[in-house]
Amino acid sequence: EFPPHQIENRLDLENWALDNELVVNFSWSSVGLHYACPYISDIMMTNIGHYFFDNNWVYAVPPNLYDVLIDGFLVIDSWDSDSSYKLLEQLYTPVGSGSGAVGTLYKRRLGLEDLESQFLLEISRSNEDFYSSSTQDKGTSYNRFKVLSYLDGSPVFKFAKFPTMPRQDVLLNMKTWIGLTNDLYRSIDDIPMGSFYVQLIDDITDKQMDKVKLDLENFAEDSIYYQRVFDYRDDLTTIHQANIAMTFFFGFTVVVAMAISFFSLISSMYTNIYEQCKEIGILRAIGIPVGWMQRIYIYEAFILVLSSSLMGLFIGMGVGWTVSIQRVLFTQLPIPFVFPWELFLVIFFMSIIFSIISSYYPITYIMKRPIVQIMRML
C-alpha cells in the first residue's frame, strides 16, 4: 500500500511536545524501508563476496533517539568511543553518512572484523503489484556501508549477538535512508514516521502521565491511520504483580524449610548439650556463670544455623545467576541479577530466633540442676 500507514500529524505532535512542561525530549523513527517502498521485495545484508547474507529491516533514526528511549536496554559491543559525538550522532558525521549500526551477530555471520569492515545492502525491486502502476525501475541495487557500531541489544529495535534472533535491523541516518528509496521520497519531511517517542520528567506522577497519555490518544483518534499509545506501565503492573507473588512464594518456602529444620536443630542441640554435661559441670564448678553458659550455646546454635543457611543461599545464588544468564540468552533482554535481600533478612532474623529457642531451653534445663548432679548425668 502506498503511501504506507504512518504518523501524519507530525508537526502537531512536535508542537504539543515543545509546549508541554511534562515532556523533556522527544524523538522519531521511520517505518521499515520494506514498508515505505512497496516496490521493494527483499532487503538482504551481505558481505562483499555475496557469500553470507541475512534479511533485514532498515530504519531511519534521528541523532537523539537513544537519549529519549528507556535506559538499560542499549548494549553496545563496540563503537568509536573516542569520538566526541554520541552513538547515533555519529551517523550524521561525514563518516557516519555511509555507515550503519548493525547487530553483533554479523561479526561472525558476515565475517566482519571491526569498525572498518564493510557490508552491502542488497535491495531487490521486483514487486509486480507496484510496478503495474509505477515508473520505478526493476532490478537489484547494491549499497556499500561501513559499520558504525555493533550492538548486542537495543530498545525498540532487534539487535543481538546470537543466531537465535535472525532478520535483525539496520539503523541509518535519514538522508542515507532517503537515498535508498530510489527518489520515492525526496526530503526528510517526506519520510513516513512509524513511532513517536516521548521522554517525561523524572518526578512525574501517575495522574500527570495519564494526562499525557490522554493527549496522545486524542492525536491518535484524529489520524486517518490506525495508531495506538504504548504505556509501559501496563507491562510493569503485570511484572510487579508476578514479582510480588514470587517473593511471597519463595519467602514462604524459606520459612517452611527453616521451621522443619528447627525441630532437627532442637534435637541435635539437646543431644550435644547432654553429651557435654561433664564439661558443663566442670565449668560451673570453677565459677562460670549460668548466663555465660547460655550465651555459649546460643552462639553455637546461631553460627550453625546461619552458616548452613548462607551456604544454601550462595548455592541458590549461583543457580539463579546461571538461570538469569540463560534467560538473557533466550530472550535477548538485559535481565539483571538481583540479590534477594528480603529473603536474606528473613533467614538472618529467623536464624537468631531459632538459635535462641533451640539452645536456651536445653541449657537452662541442665543449669537448674546441682553441679554434682550435672557431672553424674553421663
Coordinates of C-alpha atoms in Angstrom, one line a residue:
E1 CA 0.0 0.0 0.0
F2 CA 1.3 3.5 -0.8
P3 CA 1.5 5.8 0.9
P4 CA 2.1 3.5 4.0
H5 CA 0.4 3.8 7.3
Q6 CA 2.3 6.4 9.3
I7 CA 2.1 9.2 11.8
E8 CA 0.9 12.0 9.5
N9 CA 0.2 14.7 12.2
R10 CA 3.9 15.1 12.9
L11 CA 4.0 18.9 13.3
D12 CA 1.1 18.9 15.7
L13 CA 2.8 16.3 17.9
E14 CA 6.1 18.2 17.9
N15 CA 4.4 21.5 18.8
W16 CA 2.5 19.7 21.6
A17 CA 5.7 18.2 23.0
L18 CA 7.6 21.5 22.9
D19 CA 4.8 23.3 24.7
N20 CA 4.2 20.5 27.3
E21 CA 6.1 21.1 30.5
L22 CA 5.9 17.4 31.4
V23 CA 7.9 16.4 28.2
V24 CA 11.7 16.6 28.5
N25 CA 12.5 15.4 25.0
F26 CA 11.0 13.6 22.0
S27 CA 12.2 11.6 19.0
W28 CA 11.1 9.6 16.0
S29 CA 11.8 6.5 14.0
S30 CA 10.7 5.7 10.5
V31 CA 8.7 2.8 9.2
G32 CA 10.8 0.0 7.8
L33 CA 12.2 0.5 4.3
H34 CA 10.2 -2.5 3.1
Y35 CA 7.1 -0.9 4.2
A36 CA 7.9 2.6 3.0
C37 CA 8.8 1.5 -0.5
P38 CA 6.2 -1.1 -1.8
Y39 CA 8.3 -1.8 -4.9
I40 CA 11.0 -3.4 -2.7
S41 CA 10.5 -7.2 -2.4
D42 CA 13.6 -8.0 -0.4
I43 CA 16.5 -6.4 1.5
M44 CA 19.5 -8.5 2.4
M45 CA 22.7 -7.7 4.2
T46 CA 25.7 -9.5 2.6
N47 CA 29.4 -9.4 2.8
I48 CA 31.4 -8.0 -0.1
G49 CA 31.8 -11.5 -1.6
H50 CA 28.0 -12.1 -1.5
Y51 CA 28.6 -15.4 0.2
F52 CA 26.9 -14.8 3.5
F53 CA 23.6 -13.0 3.8
D54 CA 20.6 -12.3 6.0
N55 CA 17.3 -10.5 5.6
N56 CA 17.0 -7.2 7.4
W57 CA 14.7 -4.3 8.2
V58 CA 16.2 -0.8 7.6
Y59 CA 15.1 2.2 9.6
A60 CA 15.9 5.9 9.6
V61 CA 16.6 7.3 13.1
P62 CA 17.4 10.8 14.4
P63 CA 20.6 11.5 16.4
N64 CA 18.8 11.9 19.8
L65 CA 16.8 8.6 19.7
Y66 CA 18.7 6.8 22.5
D67 CA 18.5 9.9 24.7
V68 CA 14.7 9.5 24.7
L69 CA 14.3 5.7 25.0
I70 CA 14.5 3.9 28.3
D71 CA 18.0 3.3 29.7
G72 CA 19.4 -0.1 30.3
F73 CA 18.4 -1.8 27.1
L74 CA 21.1 -0.4 24.8
V75 CA 24.1 -2.8 24.9
I76 CA 27.0 -1.9 22.7
D77 CA 29.7 -4.4 21.7
S78 CA 31.9 -1.9 20.0
W79 CA 31.8 1.7 18.6
D80 CA 34.0 4.7 18.3
S81 CA 34.0 5.6 22.0
D82 CA 36.8 8.2 21.4
S83 CA 34.6 10.4 19.4
S84 CA 33.0 13.5 21.0
Y85 CA 29.7 12.5 19.5
K86 CA 27.1 10.1 20.9
L87 CA 26.4 6.8 19.1
L88 CA 23.6 8.0 16.7
E89 CA 25.1 11.4 16.4
Q90 CA 28.0 9.7 14.6
L91 CA 25.5 8.7 11.9
Y92 CA 25.3 12.4 11.0
T93 CA 29.0 13.0 10.6
P94 CA 30.8 12.7 7.2
V95 CA 31.9 9.2 8.0
G96 CA 28.6 8.2 9.5
S97 CA 26.6 9.1 6.4
G98 CA 28.0 6.0 4.8
S99 CA 27.7 3.8 7.9
G100 CA 25.1 1.8 9.7
A101 CA 24.5 0.4 13.1
V102 CA 24.2 -3.4 12.9
G103 CA 23.9 -6.4 15.3
T104 CA 27.0 -8.1 16.7
L105 CA 25.7 -11.3 15.2
Y106 CA 27.0 -10.2 11.8
K107 CA 30.6 -10.0 13.0
R108 CA 30.6 -13.8 12.8
R109 CA 27.9 -14.4 10.2
L110 CA 29.3 -12.0 7.6
G111 CA 32.9 -12.2 8.6
L112 CA 33.0 -8.6 9.7
E113 CA 36.1 -7.9 11.9
D114 CA 36.0 -4.3 13.2
L115 CA 34.5 -0.8 12.6
E116 CA 36.5 -0.6 9.3
S117 CA 34.7 -3.6 7.9
Q118 CA 32.2 -3.0 5.1
F119 CA 28.9 -4.8 4.1
L120 CA 26.4 -4.5 1.3
L121 CA 22.6 -3.9 1.5
E122 CA 21.2 -5.7 -1.5
I123 CA 17.8 -4.2 -2.3
S124 CA 15.6 -6.1 -4.8
R125 CA 12.9 -4.1 -6.6
S126 CA 10.6 -6.7 -8.1
N127 CA 7.1 -6.2 -6.6
E128 CA 4.8 -6.7 -9.6
D129 CA 1.8 -5.2 -7.9
F130 CA 3.6 -1.9 -7.5
Y131 CA 5.2 -1.8 -11.0
S132 CA 1.9 -2.2 -12.7
S133 CA 1.1 1.5 -11.8
S134 CA 4.6 2.9 -11.3
T135 CA 7.5 4.2 -13.4
Q136 CA 10.1 2.8 -10.9
D137 CA 12.8 0.6 -12.5
K138 CA 13.0 -3.0 -11.6
G139 CA 16.3 -4.7 -10.7
T140 CA 18.7 -5.0 -7.7
S141 CA 20.9 -2.3 -6.2
Y142 CA 24.0 -2.9 -4.1
N143 CA 24.7 -0.3 -1.5
R144 CA 28.1 -0.4 0.4
F145 CA 28.3 0.7 4.0
K146 CA 30.8 0.8 6.8
V147 CA 30.0 -0.5 10.3
L148 CA 29.2 2.4 12.7
S149 CA 28.7 0.1 15.7
Y150 CA 28.0 -3.5 16.7
L151 CA 25.0 -3.7 19.1
D152 CA 24.2 -6.6 21.4
G153 CA 20.8 -5.2 22.3
S154 CA 18.7 -2.1 21.8
P155 CA 15.3 -0.7 22.9
V156 CA 12.6 -0.9 20.1
F157 CA 14.9 -2.4 17.5
K158 CA 16.2 -6.0 17.0
F159 CA 19.9 -6.4 17.7
A160 CA 21.7 -9.4 19.2
K161 CA 24.9 -11.4 19.1
F162 CA 23.3 -14.8 18.9
P163 CA 21.7 -16.5 15.9
T164 CA 18.5 -17.1 17.8
M165 CA 17.4 -13.7 16.6
P166 CA 17.7 -13.6 12.8
R167 CA 16.5 -10.8 10.5
Q168 CA 17.9 -8.0 12.6
D169 CA 17.7 -4.3 12.0
V170 CA 20.0 -1.8 10.4
L171 CA 19.9 1.9 11.5
L172 CA 20.8 4.7 9.1
N173 CA 20.6 8.4 9.1
M174 CA 17.7 10.0 7.4
K175 CA 19.5 11.3 4.4
T176 CA 21.1 8.0 3.6
W177 CA 17.7 6.2 4.1
I178 CA 16.1 8.5 1.6
G179 CA 18.9 7.7 -0.9
L180 CA 17.8 4.0 -0.8
T181 CA 14.2 4.8 -1.8
N182 CA 15.1 5.5 -5.4
D183 CA 13.6 9.0 -5.3
L184 CA 10.3 7.9 -3.9
Y185 CA 11.0 10.2 -1.0
R186 CA 12.9 13.4 -1.6
S187 CA 13.2 15.1 1.8
I188 CA 13.2 14.4 5.5
D189 CA 9.6 15.8 5.7
D190 CA 8.5 13.1 3.3
I191 CA 9.8 10.2 5.4
P192 CA 6.9 8.1 6.8
M193 CA 7.4 8.0 10.5
G194 CA 6.2 4.9 12.3
S195 CA 6.9 5.8 16.0
F196 CA 6.9 8.9 18.2
Y197 CA 8.8 8.6 21.5
V198 CA 8.4 10.9 24.5
Q199 CA 10.7 11.3 27.4
L200 CA 8.9 12.6 30.5
I201 CA 10.2 14.4 33.6
D202 CA 11.7 12.2 36.3
D203 CA 9.3 13.0 39.1
I204 CA 6.1 12.7 37.1
T205 CA 3.0 11.3 38.9
D206 CA 0.6 8.8 37.5
K207 CA -2.1 11.4 37.2
Q208 CA 0.2 13.6 35.1
M209 CA 1.2 10.6 33.0
D210 CA -2.4 9.8 32.4
K211 CA -2.9 13.3 31.1
V212 CA 0.0 12.9 28.7
K213 CA -1.5 9.6 27.6
L214 CA -4.9 11.1 27.0
D215 CA -3.4 13.9 24.8
L216 CA -1.6 11.3 22.7
E217 CA -4.7 9.2 22.4
N218 CA -6.6 12.2 21.1
F219 CA -3.9 12.7 18.4
A220 CA -4.3 9.0 17.5
E221 CA -8.0 9.3 17.2
D222 CA -7.7 12.2 14.8
S223 CA -5.4 10.2 12.5
I224 CA -6.6 8.6 9.3
Y225 CA -4.4 5.7 10.1
Y226 CA -4.5 3.2 12.9
Q227 CA -2.4 4.4 15.8
R228 CA -2.0 3.4 19.4
V229 CA -0.3 4.7 22.5
F230 CA 2.0 2.3 24.3
D231 CA 2.2 2.9 28.0
Y232 CA 4.9 0.8 29.6
R233 CA 3.1 1.0 33.0
D234 CA 0.7 -1.6 31.6
D235 CA 3.5 -4.1 31.3
L236 CA 5.2 -3.0 34.6
T237 CA 2.0 -3.7 36.5
T238 CA 1.9 -7.3 35.4
I239 CA 5.6 -7.7 36.1
H240 CA 5.2 -6.2 39.5
Q241 CA 2.3 -8.5 40.5
A242 CA 4.3 -11.5 39.3
N243 CA 7.3 -10.3 41.3
I244 CA 5.3 -9.9 44.5
A245 CA 3.8 -13.4 44.1
M246 CA 7.2 -15.0 43.5
T247 CA 8.7 -13.1 46.5
F248 CA 5.9 -14.4 48.8
F249 CA 6.2 -17.9 47.4
F250 CA 9.9 -18.1 48.0
G251 CA 9.6 -16.4 51.3
F252 CA 7.0 -19.0 52.4
T253 CA 9.3 -21.8 51.2
V254 CA 12.2 -20.4 53.2
V255 CA 10.0 -20.1 56.4
V256 CA 8.7 -23.7 56.0
A257 CA 12.2 -25.1 55.3
M258 CA 13.7 -23.4 58.4
A259 CA 10.7 -24.4 60.5
I260 CA 11.3 -28.0 59.6
S261 CA 15.0 -27.7 60.3
F262 CA 14.2 -26.1 63.6
F263 CA 13.0 -29.4 65.1
S264 CA 16.1 -31.1 63.9
L265 CA 18.2 -28.3 65.5
I266 CA 16.4 -28.7 68.8
S267 CA 17.1 -32.4 68.8
S268 CA 20.8 -32.0 67.9
M269 CA 21.4 -29.2 70.4
Y270 CA 19.8 -31.2 73.2
T271 CA 21.9 -34.2 72.4
N272 CA 25.0 -32.0 72.1
I273 CA 24.4 -30.4 75.5
Y274 CA 23.5 -33.7 77.2
E275 CA 26.8 -35.3 75.9
Q276 CA 28.8 -32.3 77.3
C277 CA 27.3 -32.5 80.7
K278 CA 30.6 -33.3 82.4
E279 CA 32.4 -30.3 80.7
I280 CA 29.5 -28.1 81.7
G281 CA 29.7 -29.3 85.3
I282 CA 33.4 -28.6 85.4
L283 CA 32.9 -25.1 84.0
R284 CA 30.2 -24.5 86.6
A285 CA 32.4 -25.8 89.4
I286 CA 35.2 -23.3 88.5
G287 CA 32.7 -20.4 88.6
I288 CA 31.4 -19.9 85.1
P289 CA 28.0 -18.0 85.4
V290 CA 24.8 -19.5 84.1
G291 CA 24.4 -16.6 81.7
W292 CA 27.8 -17.3 80.1
M293 CA 26.9 -20.9 79.5
Q294 CA 23.6 -20.0 77.9
R295 CA 25.3 -17.5 75.6
I296 CA 27.9 -20.0 74.6
Y297 CA 25.4 -22.5 73.3
I298 CA 23.1 -19.8 71.8
Y299 CA 26.2 -18.5 69.8
E300 CA 26.9 -22.1 68.7
A301 CA 23.4 -22.7 67.5
F302 CA 23.3 -19.3 65.8
I303 CA 26.6 -20.0 63.9
L304 CA 25.4 -23.4 62.9
V305 CA 22.0 -22.2 61.6
L306 CA 23.4 -19.1 59.9
S307 CA 26.3 -20.8 58.2
S308 CA 24.2 -23.6 56.8
S309 CA 21.6 -21.0 55.6
L310 CA 24.2 -18.9 54.0
M311 CA 25.7 -21.9 52.2
G312 CA 22.3 -22.7 50.8
L313 CA 21.8 -19.0 49.9
F314 CA 25.0 -18.8 48.0
I315 CA 24.3 -22.1 46.2
G316 CA 20.9 -20.8 45.3
M317 CA 22.5 -17.5 44.1
G318 CA 24.8 -19.5 41.8
V319 CA 21.9 -21.4 40.3
G320 CA 19.8 -18.2 40.0
W321 CA 22.7 -16.4 38.3
T322 CA 23.0 -19.3 35.8
V323 CA 19.3 -19.2 35.1
S324 CA 19.3 -15.5 34.6
I325 CA 22.2 -15.8 32.1
Q326 CA 20.2 -18.5 30.3
R327 CA 17.2 -16.2 30.1
V328 CA 19.3 -13.4 28.7
L329 CA 20.5 -15.8 26.0
F330 CA 16.9 -16.9 25.1
T331 CA 15.1 -13.6 25.3
Q332 CA 18.0 -11.2 24.2
L333 CA 17.0 -8.8 27.0
P334 CA 19.3 -7.3 29.6
I335 CA 17.8 -9.1 32.6
P336 CA 19.7 -8.0 35.7
F337 CA 20.6 -10.4 38.5
V338 CA 19.1 -9.1 41.7
F339 CA 20.3 -10.3 45.1
P340 CA 17.2 -11.4 47.3
W341 CA 17.7 -9.0 50.2
E342 CA 14.2 -9.8 51.5
L343 CA 14.9 -13.5 51.8
F344 CA 18.3 -12.8 53.3
L345 CA 16.8 -10.7 56.1
V346 CA 14.2 -13.4 56.7
I347 CA 16.9 -16.0 57.0
F348 CA 19.0 -13.8 59.3
F349 CA 16.3 -13.0 61.8
M350 CA 14.9 -16.5 61.8
S351 CA 18.4 -17.8 62.5
I352 CA 18.6 -15.6 65.6
I353 CA 15.2 -16.6 66.8
F354 CA 15.6 -20.3 66.2
S355 CA 19.1 -20.4 67.7
I356 CA 17.9 -18.8 70.9
I357 CA 14.8 -21.1 71.2
S358 CA 16.7 -24.3 70.3
S359 CA 19.6 -23.8 72.8
Y360 CA 18.1 -21.8 75.6
Y361 CA 15.7 -24.3 77.0
P362 CA 18.1 -27.4 76.9
I363 CA 20.9 -25.5 78.6
T364 CA 18.6 -23.8 81.1
Y365 CA 17.2 -27.2 82.0
I366 CA 20.7 -28.5 82.7
M367 CA 21.7 -25.4 84.6
K368 CA 18.9 -25.7 87.1
R369 CA 20.4 -28.9 88.5
P370 CA 23.1 -29.0 91.1
I371 CA 26.7 -29.2 89.8
V372 CA 27.3 -32.7 91.2
Q373 CA 24.2 -34.0 89.5
I374 CA 25.2 -32.4 86.2
M375 CA 28.6 -34.2 86.4
R376 CA 26.9 -37.5 87.1
M377 CA 24.5 -37.3 84.2
L378 CA 26.7 -39.4 81.9

